[in-house]
Each structure stands twice: as structure tokens, then as C-alpha cells.
């Protein structure tokens, strides 16, 4: 009998037994491993809050499949292996003067994981929209090459790894540019009505909303020439201690949720009241280079036109002292341009995304805010971020994703034995998963 081992997610909230682990470095080996296993999942940096990366006896660790394959300097394209860490990729293309025009907040995830879960930045499109070609290892171990001219590309761009394993990916890049970034606090009554005008006025817009304070922290960015002089202001030196302060102030908020309201007011005054100004490339100026502590995340998206109504309803709900939905700060508000990808949050609509974080990852199951946020967003047709925590399943998803049933049919055709489904994904698409193992306590 094979020995059981334990797969553990980055914040230790998801654990699964497994018997076989493959660390692959070549496409040939990847094809071989996929073909010879009846059930298999694959993972990168394990940073998803959704239970999508493990849960089968056989697992593939993609992190050694991490090379840059080639550059086309004339077309500004680069081909990479899917296990490459996003930060390594972005530093490499920045070194040749290129960028991806819309970047997520964190750089420690793998390229394949970022694409599979619809990772996005703000004031642009999903990262997957800059993919112009990919090779996909199908359930039988064969390779399928998909280009942006293929109808299948709109289904493959965001797929949670249910259609196959991403092998190599080709991205279309743009010339790197410099952003002049300004940050400042604003009352909710100020920043909320200005969203559409600011999206037109600025190249970059992000709002860190501070629940229970009636304030947000507005971040704008405008393209400038690299040698433009600005008055650099990174704020007080103590700002670097925000995460440690949050950890202390939220330590017992799972026992006494109302503490959160007081903690938020303290944190807002201490860490979100300064004006800041700096410049840098998009990557330098806007991407977090490390995440100092584990946390638990949910994120929901809604059509841009519906956001003000949803925001007002959410704010009213969480400000009621009769419930326990006190939300840690900040809630990250970002903006995604509409696209045609089947499982994109921005499918056919300009979209607002709103993150919800618990700084106490270990007690996330008792964090009532996740439930309140999901209820309100689903009520208005909101869509969940695939890599974050949510409880919606097939019935709810079919109502908010117009191409959900088409995706399920395609998945079934490409993977008729459900090789790429674990128990979580099987419930998500309402399919029977065979030969899978249960999550351990």
C-alpha cells in the first residue's frame, strides 16, 4: 500500500491526503503523468482560498516547470512554462522594456494558476486576455495548441484547470511605461460618485474601502515620461507596520466581532490618513512584492452600473450592530474591462471587483462577513472570484454566467471520465467525481 501524505494550502485552511506527487520539468513528462493517472490535480504556490488544487490521490507540482521558452522581440511576445512565478515573469519582461498592461496585486502565484482562476488587476482586462496562444495537455495526454483565432480560446482563458493542464503560454506584451501614483483618503460620499469619471481620467484607479469608517483610500495613476520629476512622498515610516498592527488589533475579533469596528477606526486613522505620491513602472508602483502574513479572502464582482446600489446595500448591512458582519480593512475595489471569455467576471460587462479579507485565516469559517457579502452580490447578479472563498455552486453559477452550461458541456467532452475533477470541482459543475478522497480535518 502506498504511503499517504498530506497536501496543505498556504494558509493551512485546506488539507488533503495524497499518495503520488510528481514534480515535472518537461512537457513530455507532464503528458506522461496526465495520461497514466485516472484522477489528477495540479498546483503551484497553493495560494488559492478555493479548494481547487488538490483532493486527488495523484498530484502534480508545477513549480519546477518554470522556464521562459522564447521571446519574439519584433512582435513583443514571450512564451513561458505555466509553473513560472508571476514575479519572475514580470521582472524578465520588464528587463527588456515590456509590460503586461494590467497586473494583479500579488506576484507570488504561478502563471498557470493566475490564468486558471481569472486573476486580474485594475483599469484593464484579466491577465488571461493577454494570452494569445497556449498548449493544453488533455485528459488522454495529448497536446492541443490553441490560438487567439480559435473559438475555443474564450473557454480556455479561465477554466480552473478543468479542461486540461496549461503547458506553455504565449503573452502579447506592450512597451513598459511609468505611472505617477497619488494616494489619499476620501469620504465615501466623495469617491463613490466619481468612479466613472476617474476611470476615464486616469490610467490606473483603485480604491481601498475602509468598512465602518465611512471612508476610502483612493489610488490613481497616470502615465508620464520616465524622467518626469515628482515630489516623492511615501508617507510616515511607521506605515510599514500596518500588517503587524492589524494582526494585534484583530486578534480576538473572531470572538468579539464588534472589536473590528473599533480596530478599523484606529487603523484608518493611523495608516490610511496620509497622502502619498510616487512613480515607477506599473510593476514597481502597483504590485505587492510579498504577503507578510496568511489571510483568507473572498472576492465578488458586479457590473459597473450596479456597483453603487450594491455598495450602499452592503454598507447598510454591515453597519447594523444586530449582525456579526464586521469586515477587516481594507476591502479592495478594482475595475475590469469587459471581455468575451466564458468564465470571466467581466464577460460582456465592465465590472467592479470587491475583495473581502479576514486577517485571522484559522477562524475564517466563523467570519460572518463572507456570508453577507456573498448574499448581497448574488442577489444582484454578482460573480465570485474563482480563486477565492465562496459557497455558490452549479445552480447559482448558471444564473450569473451566461456561458456556464456551454462550458460544462465542453468540459465533459474534453474530460469524459472527470479526470481533472476533485470533490470541490465536481460539486461546482454538478458532476460525479470518481476515485477521489475526502478532505482531512
Short mmCIF file of C-alpha atoms in Angstrom, two decimals:
data_model
loop_
_atom_site.label_atom_id
_atom_site.label_comp_id
_atom_site.label_asym_id
_atom_site.label_seq_id
_atom_site.Cartn_x
_atom_site.Cartn_y
_atom_site.Cartn_z
CA UNK A 1 0.00 0.00 0.00
CA UNK A 2 1.29 3.46 -0.90
CA UNK A 3 2.02 5.83 1.95
CA UNK A 4 -0.41 8.67 2.49
CA UNK A 5 0.99 12.19 2.55
CA UNK A 6 -0.73 15.49 3.28
CA UNK A 7 -1.08 18.46 0.94
CA UNK A 8 -1.57 21.75 2.82
CA UNK A 9 -2.58 25.14 1.39
CA UNK A 10 -0.52 28.25 2.13
CA UNK A 11 -2.77 29.41 4.97
CA UNK A 12 -3.32 25.83 6.24
CA UNK A 13 -7.09 26.06 5.76
CA UNK A 14 -7.23 23.28 3.15
CA UNK A 15 -5.68 19.85 3.70
CA UNK A 16 -5.86 16.70 1.59
CA UNK A 17 -4.31 13.26 1.63
CA UNK A 18 -2.50 12.07 -1.47
CA UNK A 19 -0.34 9.09 -2.43
CA UNK A 20 1.61 10.24 -5.53
CA UNK A 21 3.33 13.56 -6.16
CA UNK A 22 5.01 14.38 -9.48
CA UNK A 23 7.44 17.26 -9.91
CA UNK A 24 7.69 17.82 -13.64
CA UNK A 25 10.20 19.80 -15.66
CA UNK A 26 9.22 18.95 -19.24
CA UNK A 27 6.08 18.85 -21.36
CA UNK A 28 6.86 15.23 -22.24
CA UNK A 29 6.79 14.24 -18.58
CA UNK A 30 3.65 16.30 -17.99
CA UNK A 31 1.85 14.44 -20.78
CA UNK A 32 3.04 11.08 -19.46
CA UNK A 33 1.88 11.76 -15.90
CA UNK A 34 -1.54 13.01 -17.00
CA UNK A 35 -2.08 10.02 -19.30
CA UNK A 36 -1.17 7.36 -16.74
CA UNK A 37 -3.38 8.59 -13.86
CA UNK A 38 -7.13 8.11 -13.58
CA UNK A 39 -7.56 11.18 -11.36
CA UNK A 40 -5.14 14.06 -11.02
CA UNK A 41 -4.92 17.70 -9.96
CA UNK A 42 -2.06 20.17 -10.15
CA UNK A 43 -0.87 23.09 -8.08
CA UNK A 44 1.58 25.97 -7.92
CA UNK A 45 2.07 28.26 -4.92
CA UNK A 46 -1.04 26.92 -3.10
CA UNK A 47 -2.42 30.44 -2.52
CA UNK A 48 -5.99 29.84 -3.63
CA UNK A 49 -8.68 30.10 -0.97
CA UNK A 50 -10.90 27.90 -3.14
CA UNK A 51 -10.41 24.13 -2.88
CA UNK A 52 -9.33 23.63 -6.50
CA UNK A 53 -5.71 22.49 -6.35
CA UNK A 54 -5.70 19.08 -4.66
CA UNK A 55 -8.11 16.40 -3.42
CA UNK A 56 -6.99 13.53 -5.67
CA UNK A 57 -4.58 10.66 -4.96
CA UNK A 58 -2.19 11.90 -7.63
CA UNK A 59 -0.91 15.50 -7.72
CA UNK A 60 1.41 17.46 -9.99
CA UNK A 61 3.67 20.15 -8.53
CA UNK A 62 4.05 22.63 -11.40
CA UNK A 63 6.59 24.93 -9.75
CA UNK A 64 9.65 23.31 -11.39
CA UNK A 65 8.08 23.74 -14.83
CA UNK A 66 9.14 27.36 -14.77
CA UNK A 67 11.25 28.37 -17.73
CA UNK A 68 10.94 31.26 -20.17
CA UNK A 69 10.86 29.44 -23.51
CA UNK A 70 11.35 32.24 -26.02
CA UNK A 71 10.95 35.92 -26.89
CA UNK A 72 9.80 37.43 -30.18
CA UNK A 73 11.26 40.92 -30.00
CA UNK A 74 9.53 42.13 -33.14
CA UNK A 75 6.05 41.08 -32.05
CA UNK A 76 6.65 41.78 -28.32
CA UNK A 77 5.56 38.27 -27.38
CA UNK A 78 7.01 35.90 -24.82
CA UNK A 79 6.35 32.17 -24.32
CA UNK A 80 6.67 30.66 -20.84
CA UNK A 81 6.04 27.42 -18.98
CA UNK A 82 2.96 27.56 -16.79
CA UNK A 83 4.73 26.94 -13.48
CA UNK A 84 6.73 30.17 -13.73
CA UNK A 85 6.14 32.51 -10.78
CA UNK A 86 4.45 35.72 -11.88
CA UNK A 87 7.08 37.94 -10.25
CA UNK A 88 9.90 36.21 -12.14
CA UNK A 89 7.97 36.61 -15.38
CA UNK A 90 7.24 40.29 -14.83
CA UNK A 91 10.83 41.11 -13.89
CA UNK A 92 12.06 39.30 -17.01
CA UNK A 93 9.83 41.20 -19.43
CA UNK A 94 10.48 44.50 -17.64
CA UNK A 95 14.20 43.90 -18.22
CA UNK A 96 13.58 44.02 -21.98
CA UNK A 97 11.32 47.09 -21.71
CA UNK A 98 7.94 45.39 -21.81
CA UNK A 99 4.92 45.03 -19.55
CA UNK A 100 1.55 43.34 -19.24
CA UNK A 101 -0.82 46.35 -19.08
CA UNK A 102 -2.92 45.08 -16.16
CA UNK A 103 -1.32 43.38 -13.16
CA UNK A 104 -2.70 41.69 -10.04
CA UNK A 105 -1.77 42.89 -6.57
CA UNK A 106 0.47 39.91 -5.71
CA UNK A 107 3.39 38.42 -7.62
CA UNK A 108 3.99 35.09 -5.86
CA UNK A 109 1.46 33.00 -7.80
CA UNK A 110 2.23 30.83 -10.82
CA UNK A 111 1.27 31.86 -14.34
CA UNK A 112 -0.94 28.79 -14.78
CA UNK A 113 -2.78 29.36 -11.52
CA UNK A 114 -3.27 33.04 -12.27
CA UNK A 115 -4.83 32.25 -15.65
CA UNK A 116 -6.98 29.38 -14.43
CA UNK A 117 -8.63 31.46 -11.71
CA UNK A 118 -9.18 34.70 -13.65
CA UNK A 119 -6.56 36.75 -11.82
CA UNK A 120 -6.83 40.44 -12.64
CA UNK A 121 -5.53 43.88 -11.84
CA UNK A 122 -7.40 47.15 -12.20
CA UNK A 123 -8.31 49.55 -15.01
CA UNK A 124 -7.61 46.89 -17.62
CA UNK A 125 -8.50 43.33 -18.53
CA UNK A 126 -7.96 39.97 -16.91
CA UNK A 127 -4.40 38.68 -17.15
CA UNK A 128 -5.70 35.85 -19.35
CA UNK A 129 -6.83 38.34 -22.01
CA UNK A 130 -3.17 38.97 -22.86
CA UNK A 131 -2.64 35.28 -23.65
CA UNK A 132 -2.56 34.82 -27.43
CA UNK A 133 -1.59 31.15 -27.60
CA UNK A 134 -1.29 28.16 -25.29
CA UNK A 135 -0.68 24.44 -25.34
CA UNK A 136 -3.09 22.35 -23.29
CA UNK A 137 -2.44 18.81 -22.09
CA UNK A 138 -5.76 17.00 -22.44
CA UNK A 139 -7.06 14.13 -20.31
CA UNK A 140 -5.60 11.46 -22.63
CA UNK A 141 -2.15 13.09 -22.51
CA UNK A 142 -2.38 14.59 -25.99
CA UNK A 143 -1.47 18.20 -26.73
CA UNK A 144 -3.84 20.78 -28.14
CA UNK A 145 -2.49 24.13 -29.33
CA UNK A 146 -4.99 26.98 -29.08
CA UNK A 147 -4.52 30.41 -30.63
CA UNK A 148 -6.50 33.62 -30.23
CA UNK A 149 -8.18 32.92 -33.58
CA UNK A 150 -9.71 29.71 -32.21
CA UNK A 151 -13.24 29.83 -30.79
CA UNK A 152 -12.01 27.57 -28.00
CA UNK A 153 -9.74 30.29 -26.63
CA UNK A 154 -12.64 32.13 -24.96
CA UNK A 155 -13.41 28.96 -23.00
CA UNK A 156 -9.79 28.16 -22.13
CA UNK A 157 -8.71 31.58 -20.86
CA UNK A 158 -10.38 30.96 -17.46
CA UNK A 159 -11.10 27.30 -16.78
CA UNK A 160 -10.00 26.36 -13.21
CA UNK A 161 -7.89 23.62 -14.79
CA UNK A 162 -10.99 21.60 -15.67
CA UNK A 163 -10.32 21.43 -19.41
CA UNK A 164 -6.69 20.31 -19.19
CA UNK A 165 -3.31 21.31 -17.84
CA UNK A 166 -1.79 24.52 -19.19
CA UNK A 167 1.66 23.72 -20.52
CA UNK A 168 3.16 26.70 -22.36
CA UNK A 169 1.61 30.13 -22.71
CA UNK A 170 2.39 32.97 -25.10
CA UNK A 171 1.63 36.51 -23.97
CA UNK A 172 1.36 39.67 -26.03
CA UNK A 173 3.21 42.43 -24.18
CA UNK A 174 3.31 46.20 -24.53
CA UNK A 175 6.06 48.74 -24.13
CA UNK A 176 6.75 49.46 -20.48
CA UNK A 177 5.56 52.77 -19.08
CA UNK A 178 5.91 54.87 -15.95
CA UNK A 179 3.00 55.72 -13.66
CA UNK A 180 2.67 58.78 -11.45
CA UNK A 181 0.74 57.41 -8.48
CA UNK A 182 -1.16 59.50 -5.96
CA UNK A 183 -2.86 58.15 -2.83
CA UNK A 184 -5.19 59.93 -0.41
CA UNK A 185 -8.20 59.33 1.86
CA UNK A 186 -11.69 60.38 0.78
CA UNK A 187 -15.13 60.11 2.29
CA UNK A 188 -17.46 57.56 0.71
CA UNK A 189 -19.68 60.41 -0.43
CA UNK A 190 -16.72 61.76 -2.46
CA UNK A 191 -15.11 58.74 -4.15
CA UNK A 192 -18.23 56.71 -4.97
CA UNK A 193 -19.86 59.22 -7.41
CA UNK A 194 -16.51 59.84 -9.14
CA UNK A 195 -15.76 56.26 -10.24
CA UNK A 196 -16.79 56.56 -13.89
CA UNK A 197 -15.20 59.96 -14.42
CA UNK A 198 -11.97 58.80 -12.80
CA UNK A 199 -11.85 55.69 -14.95
CA UNK A 200 -11.86 57.98 -17.96
CA UNK A 201 -9.43 60.48 -16.47
CA UNK A 202 -6.77 58.12 -15.07
CA UNK A 203 -4.81 55.15 -16.40
CA UNK A 204 -5.00 53.41 -13.02
CA UNK A 205 -7.70 53.50 -10.36
CA UNK A 206 -8.01 51.50 -7.18
CA UNK A 207 -9.95 52.19 -4.00
CA UNK A 208 -9.21 50.58 -0.67
CA UNK A 209 -12.52 50.86 1.15
CA UNK A 210 -12.38 51.08 4.94
CA UNK A 211 -15.54 49.47 6.37
CA UNK A 212 -17.10 51.00 9.47
CA UNK A 213 -15.30 54.32 8.88
CA UNK A 214 -17.29 55.95 6.03
CA UNK A 215 -14.01 56.43 4.17
CA UNK A 216 -11.96 55.00 1.34
CA UNK A 217 -8.35 55.33 0.30
CA UNK A 218 -8.14 56.35 -3.35
CA UNK A 219 -5.16 55.41 -5.54
CA UNK A 220 -4.83 56.91 -9.01
CA UNK A 221 -2.09 56.55 -11.59
CA UNK A 222 -1.27 58.50 -14.73
CA UNK A 223 1.27 57.68 -17.42
CA UNK A 224 4.24 60.07 -17.51
CA UNK A 225 7.65 60.23 -19.14
CA UNK A 226 10.21 58.28 -17.04
CA UNK A 227 12.35 61.36 -16.41
CA UNK A 228 9.45 63.48 -15.14
CA UNK A 229 10.28 64.88 -11.71
CA UNK A 230 7.69 64.49 -8.99
CA UNK A 231 7.57 65.28 -5.28
CA UNK A 232 8.17 61.78 -3.88
CA UNK A 233 6.25 61.14 -0.65
CA UNK A 234 5.97 57.63 0.75
CA UNK A 235 4.30 58.73 3.94
CA UNK A 236 5.46 58.20 7.54
CA UNK A 237 7.93 55.36 8.14
CA UNK A 238 5.58 53.63 10.55
CA UNK A 239 3.21 52.75 7.67
CA UNK A 240 5.28 49.60 7.08
CA UNK A 241 3.93 48.21 10.37
CA UNK A 242 0.28 48.12 9.25
CA UNK A 243 0.06 44.34 8.92
CA UNK A 244 1.56 43.78 12.37
CA UNK A 245 -0.81 46.34 13.87
CA UNK A 246 -3.75 44.66 12.14
CA UNK A 247 -2.72 41.27 13.49
CA UNK A 248 -2.72 42.63 17.04
CA UNK A 249 -5.96 44.60 16.78
CA UNK A 250 -7.90 41.78 15.08
CA UNK A 251 -6.52 39.01 17.30
CA UNK A 252 -9.78 38.45 19.18
CA UNK A 253 -12.23 39.76 16.59
CA UNK A 254 -13.42 36.20 15.85
CA UNK A 255 -14.64 36.00 19.46
CA UNK A 256 -15.90 39.59 19.73
CA UNK A 257 -16.70 40.71 16.15
CA UNK A 258 -17.59 44.26 17.25
CA UNK A 259 -13.90 44.83 18.08
CA UNK A 260 -13.40 45.09 14.32
CA UNK A 261 -15.30 48.38 14.12
CA UNK A 262 -13.03 49.96 16.72
CA UNK A 263 -9.89 48.44 15.20
CA UNK A 264 -10.85 49.75 11.75
CA UNK A 265 -11.17 53.29 13.03
CA UNK A 266 -7.75 53.07 14.65
CA UNK A 267 -6.13 51.55 11.57
CA UNK A 268 -7.78 54.05 9.24
CA UNK A 269 -6.52 56.97 11.30
CA UNK A 270 -3.02 55.54 11.65
CA UNK A 271 -2.39 54.00 8.23
CA UNK A 272 -4.89 55.42 5.72
CA UNK A 273 -4.92 59.14 6.54
CA UNK A 274 -1.67 60.17 4.82
CA UNK A 275 -1.30 61.48 1.32
CA UNK A 276 1.36 59.70 -0.72
CA UNK A 277 2.93 60.26 -4.12
CA UNK A 278 5.47 58.24 -6.08
CA UNK A 279 6.32 56.99 -9.55
CA UNK A 280 7.53 53.78 -11.14
CA UNK A 281 6.73 51.21 -13.77
CA UNK A 282 3.33 49.55 -13.45
CA UNK A 283 5.00 46.57 -11.80
CA UNK A 284 7.18 48.63 -9.48
CA UNK A 285 4.45 51.05 -8.46
CA UNK A 286 1.41 48.84 -8.00
CA UNK A 287 2.31 45.20 -7.23
CA UNK A 288 2.87 43.89 -3.70
CA UNK A 289 6.17 42.01 -3.70
CA UNK A 290 5.37 39.85 -0.69
CA UNK A 291 2.46 39.00 1.57
CA UNK A 292 3.69 39.18 5.13
CA UNK A 293 1.02 37.01 6.77
CA UNK A 294 -1.54 34.41 5.86
CA UNK A 295 -5.13 35.51 5.49
CA UNK A 296 -8.41 34.33 3.98
CA UNK A 297 -10.03 36.01 1.03
CA UNK A 298 -13.36 36.28 -0.72
CA UNK A 299 -13.92 38.49 -3.73
CA UNK A 300 -17.07 39.31 -5.65
CA UNK A 301 -17.69 41.17 -8.86
CA UNK A 302 -20.61 43.17 -10.17
CA UNK A 303 -21.45 45.17 -13.27
CA UNK A 304 -20.09 48.71 -13.06
CA UNK A 305 -23.56 50.25 -13.36
CA UNK A 306 -24.87 48.18 -10.44
CA UNK A 307 -21.99 48.82 -8.06
CA UNK A 308 -23.31 51.99 -6.32
CA UNK A 309 -26.53 50.20 -5.35
CA UNK A 310 -24.67 47.09 -4.18
CA UNK A 311 -22.18 49.20 -2.22
CA UNK A 312 -24.94 51.12 -0.43
CA UNK A 313 -26.74 47.90 0.44
CA UNK A 314 -23.56 46.25 1.69
CA UNK A 315 -22.58 49.27 3.75
CA UNK A 316 -26.03 49.45 5.34
CA UNK A 317 -25.95 45.73 6.16
CA UNK A 318 -22.54 45.62 7.80
CA UNK A 319 -23.15 48.80 9.79
CA UNK A 320 -26.04 47.12 11.62
CA UNK A 321 -24.89 46.19 15.08
CA UNK A 322 -27.55 43.48 15.11
CA UNK A 323 -25.40 41.22 12.92
CA UNK A 324 -21.83 39.94 13.18
CA UNK A 325 -20.63 41.01 9.71
CA UNK A 326 -17.82 43.27 10.81
CA UNK A 327 -15.23 43.43 7.99
CA UNK A 328 -11.49 43.83 8.38
CA UNK A 329 -9.91 46.63 6.35
CA UNK A 330 -9.34 47.25 3.59
CA UNK A 331 -11.86 45.98 1.03
CA UNK A 332 -10.06 46.21 -2.28
CA UNK A 333 -12.15 47.81 -5.05
CA UNK A 334 -10.82 47.39 -8.60
CA UNK A 335 -12.12 47.66 -12.14
CA UNK A 336 -12.04 45.23 -15.07
CA UNK A 337 -12.94 46.00 -18.68
CA UNK A 338 -15.48 43.77 -20.42
CA UNK A 339 -14.34 40.78 -22.47
CA UNK A 340 -15.68 37.64 -24.15
CA UNK A 341 -14.13 34.91 -22.03
CA UNK A 342 -16.80 32.48 -20.89
CA UNK A 343 -15.92 32.32 -17.18
CA UNK A 344 -14.52 35.82 -16.88
CA UNK A 345 -16.05 38.07 -14.25
CA UNK A 346 -16.17 40.74 -16.95
CA UNK A 347 -17.93 38.63 -19.57
CA UNK A 348 -19.85 41.17 -21.70
CA UNK A 349 -19.80 43.84 -18.96
CA UNK A 350 -17.47 46.41 -17.42
CA UNK A 351 -17.01 45.16 -13.91
CA UNK A 352 -16.17 46.24 -10.37
CA UNK A 353 -14.44 43.73 -8.09
CA UNK A 354 -14.60 43.94 -4.32
CA UNK A 355 -12.35 41.89 -2.06
CA UNK A 356 -13.22 40.85 1.47
CA UNK A 357 -10.43 39.76 3.79
CA UNK A 358 -10.17 38.05 7.16
CA UNK A 359 -6.82 38.64 8.85
CA UNK A 360 -7.48 35.56 11.01
CA UNK A 361 -7.17 32.77 8.46
CA UNK A 362 -7.60 29.99 11.01
CA UNK A 363 -11.04 31.25 12.09
CA UNK A 364 -12.36 32.14 8.63
CA UNK A 365 -15.22 29.62 8.87
CA UNK A 366 -16.82 31.79 11.57
CA UNK A 367 -16.27 35.07 9.69
CA UNK A 368 -19.85 36.17 9.06
CA UNK A 369 -18.82 38.87 6.59
CA UNK A 370 -18.12 36.29 3.89
CA UNK A 371 -21.75 35.15 4.06
CA UNK A 372 -23.21 38.67 4.00
CA UNK A 373 -21.07 39.80 1.06
CA UNK A 374 -21.94 36.70 -0.98
CA UNK A 375 -25.66 37.02 -0.27
CA UNK A 376 -25.79 40.66 -1.41
CA UNK A 377 -23.67 40.23 -4.52
CA UNK A 378 -25.52 37.11 -5.67
CA UNK A 379 -28.81 38.92 -5.19
CA UNK A 380 -27.70 41.47 -7.80
CA UNK A 381 -26.14 39.01 -10.25
CA UNK A 382 -22.60 39.20 -8.87
CA UNK A 383 -19.92 36.66 -9.76
CA UNK A 384 -17.36 35.09 -7.39
CA UNK A 385 -13.62 35.14 -7.92
CA UNK A 386 -12.67 31.55 -8.78
CA UNK A 387 -9.56 31.50 -6.60
CA UNK A 388 -11.21 32.94 -3.51
CA UNK A 389 -13.67 31.66 -0.91
CA UNK A 390 -17.34 31.30 -1.86
CA UNK A 391 -20.14 28.78 -1.33
CA UNK A 392 -22.17 29.20 -4.55
CA UNK A 393 -22.44 26.07 -6.65
CA UNK A 394 -23.85 24.97 -10.00
CA UNK A 395 -27.38 26.37 -9.66
CA UNK A 396 -26.25 29.86 -8.65
CA UNK A 397 -23.37 29.95 -11.14
CA UNK A 398 -25.63 29.02 -14.05
CA UNK A 399 -27.69 32.15 -13.31
CA UNK A 400 -24.77 34.59 -13.31
CA UNK A 401 -22.56 33.11 -16.05
CA UNK A 402 -24.37 33.07 -19.43
CA UNK A 403 -21.89 30.51 -20.83
CA UNK A 404 -21.87 28.23 -17.79
CA UNK A 405 -23.81 25.37 -19.39
CA UNK A 406 -21.74 25.62 -22.59
CA UNK A 407 -18.57 25.41 -20.50
CA UNK A 408 -19.85 22.35 -18.64
CA UNK A 409 -20.66 20.61 -21.92
CA UNK A 410 -17.21 21.38 -23.31
CA UNK A 411 -15.58 20.16 -20.11
CA UNK A 412 -17.49 16.90 -20.27
CA UNK A 413 -16.44 16.38 -23.89
CA UNK A 414 -12.76 17.07 -23.23
CA UNK A 415 -12.67 15.11 -19.96
CA UNK A 416 -15.36 12.41 -20.19
CA UNK A 417 -14.01 10.42 -17.20
CA UNK A 418 -13.76 13.50 -14.96
CA UNK A 419 -10.01 13.03 -14.57
CA UNK A 420 -9.45 16.68 -13.66
CA UNK A 421 -12.25 16.96 -11.09
CA UNK A 422 -11.73 16.83 -7.35
CA UNK A 423 -14.73 16.74 -4.95
CA UNK A 424 -14.99 20.54 -4.79
CA UNK A 425 -14.97 21.00 -8.57
CA UNK A 426 -17.38 18.08 -9.05
CA UNK A 427 -19.92 19.89 -6.87
CA UNK A 428 -19.21 23.14 -8.65
CA UNK A 429 -20.22 21.72 -12.05
CA UNK A 430 -22.68 19.15 -10.66
CA UNK A 431 -20.73 16.16 -11.95
CA UNK A 432 -19.96 12.81 -10.39
CA UNK A 433 -16.34 12.53 -9.32
CA UNK A 434 -14.89 9.02 -9.03
CA UNK A 435 -11.94 7.70 -7.08
CA UNK A 436 -11.39 10.85 -5.08
CA UNK A 437 -10.51 11.23 -1.44
CA UNK A 438 -12.07 13.34 1.25
CA UNK A 439 -10.58 16.36 2.92
CA UNK A 440 -8.99 15.54 6.25
CA UNK A 441 -9.66 17.52 9.38
#
